[in-house]
Amino acid sequence: MQISDRQLDLVNRQIERLRKSDNFYGRRLKEAGVTGVSSAEEFCRLPFSEKADLRAAYPLGLMAVPEDEIVRIHSSSGTTGTPVIIPYTQKDVDDWATQFARCLEMAGVTRQDRVQITVGYGLWTAGVGFQAGVERLGAMAVPMGPGNTEKQLKFMCDMETTVLCATSSYALLLAEEVEKRGMQDQIHLRRGVIGSERWGQKMRSRIEGLLGIELYDIYGLTEVYGPGTGISCRCGCGIHTWDDFNYLEIVDPKTGEPVPDGEWGEVVYTTLVKEGAPLIRFRTHDISRIIPGPCPCGDPHPRIDQIQGRSDDMMKIKGVNVFPRQIEEVLQRFPQLSSEYQIRISHLDGRDTMRIYVETDGTQNFLELGDEVAHEVKSRIGFTPIVKVVEMGLLPRSEKKTRRVYDERYE
Amino acid sequence: MQISDRQLDLVNRQIERLRKSDNFYGRRLKEAGVTGVSSAEEFCRLPFSEKADLRAAYPLGLMAVPEDEIVRIHSSSGTTGTPVIIPYTQKDVDDWATQFARCLEMAGVTRQDRVQITVGYGLWTAGVGFQAGVERLGAMAVPMGPGNTEKQLKFMCDMETTVLCATSSYALLLAEEVEKRGMQDQIHLRRGVIGSERWGQKMRSRIEGLLGIELYDIYGLTEVYGPGTGISCRCGCGIHTWDDFNYLEIVDPKTGEPVPDGEWGEVVYTTLVKEGAPLIRFRTHDISRIIPGPCPCGDPHPRIDQIQGRSDDMMKIKGVNVFPRQIEEVLQRFPQLSSEYQIRISHLDGRDTMRIYVETDGTQNFLELGDEVAHEVKSRIGFTPIVKVVEMGLLPRSEKKTRRVYDERYE
Ligand SMILES: [Zn+2]
Ligand SMILES: [Zn+2]
């Protein structure tokens, strides 16, 4: 979706602000002699920025305003290296709350709702983002934080919470716990707002079924405010994004060229009004596409499709490009299987092998079901994996992100 | 300190609001036929409320406004029973931030400071209270949350944080870690704001010495906003409290009668402008006193003394009333001892015994030092304890509250 004149105007003001600062982008723009962009074509020639650039700016090299205007930092986890630190002004904090409240409104949350927040606080953007959105909307935040399932269930019942905010893995864990304890009649949940993970239709249906609720996908990155820059609507056909705060483009992950609306590629973010740490053409490595045309829900904000994985998740197995998402979609066609699975890739005797673990209940013939699944996967990706069917509940559930792919060739 | 006319006026407005609600206080006031109080004497005849009353109102029996005005709840930990749930309106959240920012200002924090918050978020009031205060003041919040000492030290150095917010135990743990690693030259801390625990002069001096910082005591309760309703000033002679938000009186814990200014007793809180869950004459069980006269710092807000313990902490040993604080004050006279100690009370062969564990370094004669300490404690409390001197570092340090008294007679 081509950048609009209004957005271009905001980008130019942002470039002006950045050129006054000595931060990473300011220096880069000055070095490149960029003083502004006069057209959509010119915008597409602005250099990309990468997570590695942001990391190299550690600790405060992204700060684009004088320090006394900064009220807060957030940080990505940094488990794989130096963390990225994002400074926020008061306006950034307010703008984020505005976007988040808009997301909750789209999910049907009202001032009458009680919203149980089960994600983490602190440096992490999830908890405080949800809380600010709930309070801005005027609903009631029940700020549990992560973990402590026993207490979560107690508050869910006693506080009669109506909205659950969670990762998909933790929502599943809670849903299965509610079922196991026969607590369905004691809960009052009506909606779930699920963030920060890829998840499939199968898992969604299982959570929705067990808890009797509607689920919404919230989208965002620590680098761009946090969650809350977009959300799926009641039509369930894509994620509306707030184009007055951020411009999203889809580019070919290999060439960096914009792809036509409707085609898959990598999501690239440009902030439009951010002060503390503006971003220009930041590559997310998330795979999605612009959904062309108006949404049946009537909301005019542009839509991207559900995130299909990371451009980095692409695996080359037996010389074939495979996305975990492709496997997931095949597995979802089998109603006998649970929503959990694990993919393990190894290299033995000079050959790549792919094992897929799936779960089913005791009434199934494990061997036959495994063969069926292997056959379907082959028809999708071109080679036959080893499929191992195991007892329901055997695969690990986690309170945070569940790791589903283990590439043992590189471990 | 007698309630002022201005405060009385606010109490009357609060009574009016409460009588319109069907919450715990509203019903109690209506049952007692109280429509207002016309004098300080009449105020002192209003019934007290206790933690048990608040607990009995679980989950939302303290809510004094229509639910759609509530934006958030907080909760006490409830490890010892049903939690207390406190609902907040947007005005309550704002008023709390105002009080907290005033605390930070009194501690000398400015917009130029970087404030590392190492306390918990979520249902607990500490983290979000500190963060709102820092942001309201316009300083930079570095919201670490609790634990993960490795990461705390990394951010302390890399972010060059200038203010540390912590419990006293965790501040000590960080200070000792900084010393152990010889990191004193890498840190930029100037001040510490310490909340939610009793702690002695010895521990304060050790933290101040190791980190080269000034420390301030912040005071508050989950039931009354959270931390931030008062703080010590640079004179270190008492805690200034914000009498435009809360009225504090000191009463005899046995009789409930107000005690004269300067005398020790139990702190009792009455909120003046709280909407979500106002409190009238709430007994904190914290022991303190009003410090009469103006503070040398020039700030006109009334002062209470450092909290001397809980009225419930009083132990009857060999028929004598003993406060842990009395022991602590004796121990602080020995420069050879660390700030850590443990008191263990047991009942053997029909007699109470009190063992006190203290720490010192290897250059001391443990037996002689123990005898000296025992002698001093006897002169304070009237009987001789068993004093065991152990190697420096042997007693447990905790990231949360360090438990110092173990009454094994009741375990
Ligand atoms: Zn829509
Ligand atoms: Zn003072």
mmCIF file of C-alpha atoms and ligand atoms in Angstrom, chain B residues 233 240 295 297, ligand 2:
data_model
loop_
_atom_site.group_PDB
_atom_site.id
_atom_site.type_symbol
_atom_site.label_atom_id
_atom_site.label_comp_id
_atom_site.label_asym_id
_atom_site.label_seq_id
_atom_site.Cartn_x
_atom_site.Cartn_y
_atom_site.Cartn_z
ATOM 1 C CA CYS B 233 13.672 14.336 53.793
ATOM 2 C CA HIS B 240 6.823 13.937 55.804
ATOM 3 C CA CYS B 295 11.334 20.240 60.241
ATOM 4 C CA CYS B 297 14.341 21.193 55.979
HETATM 5 ZN ZN ZN C 2 12.083 17.699 56.495
#
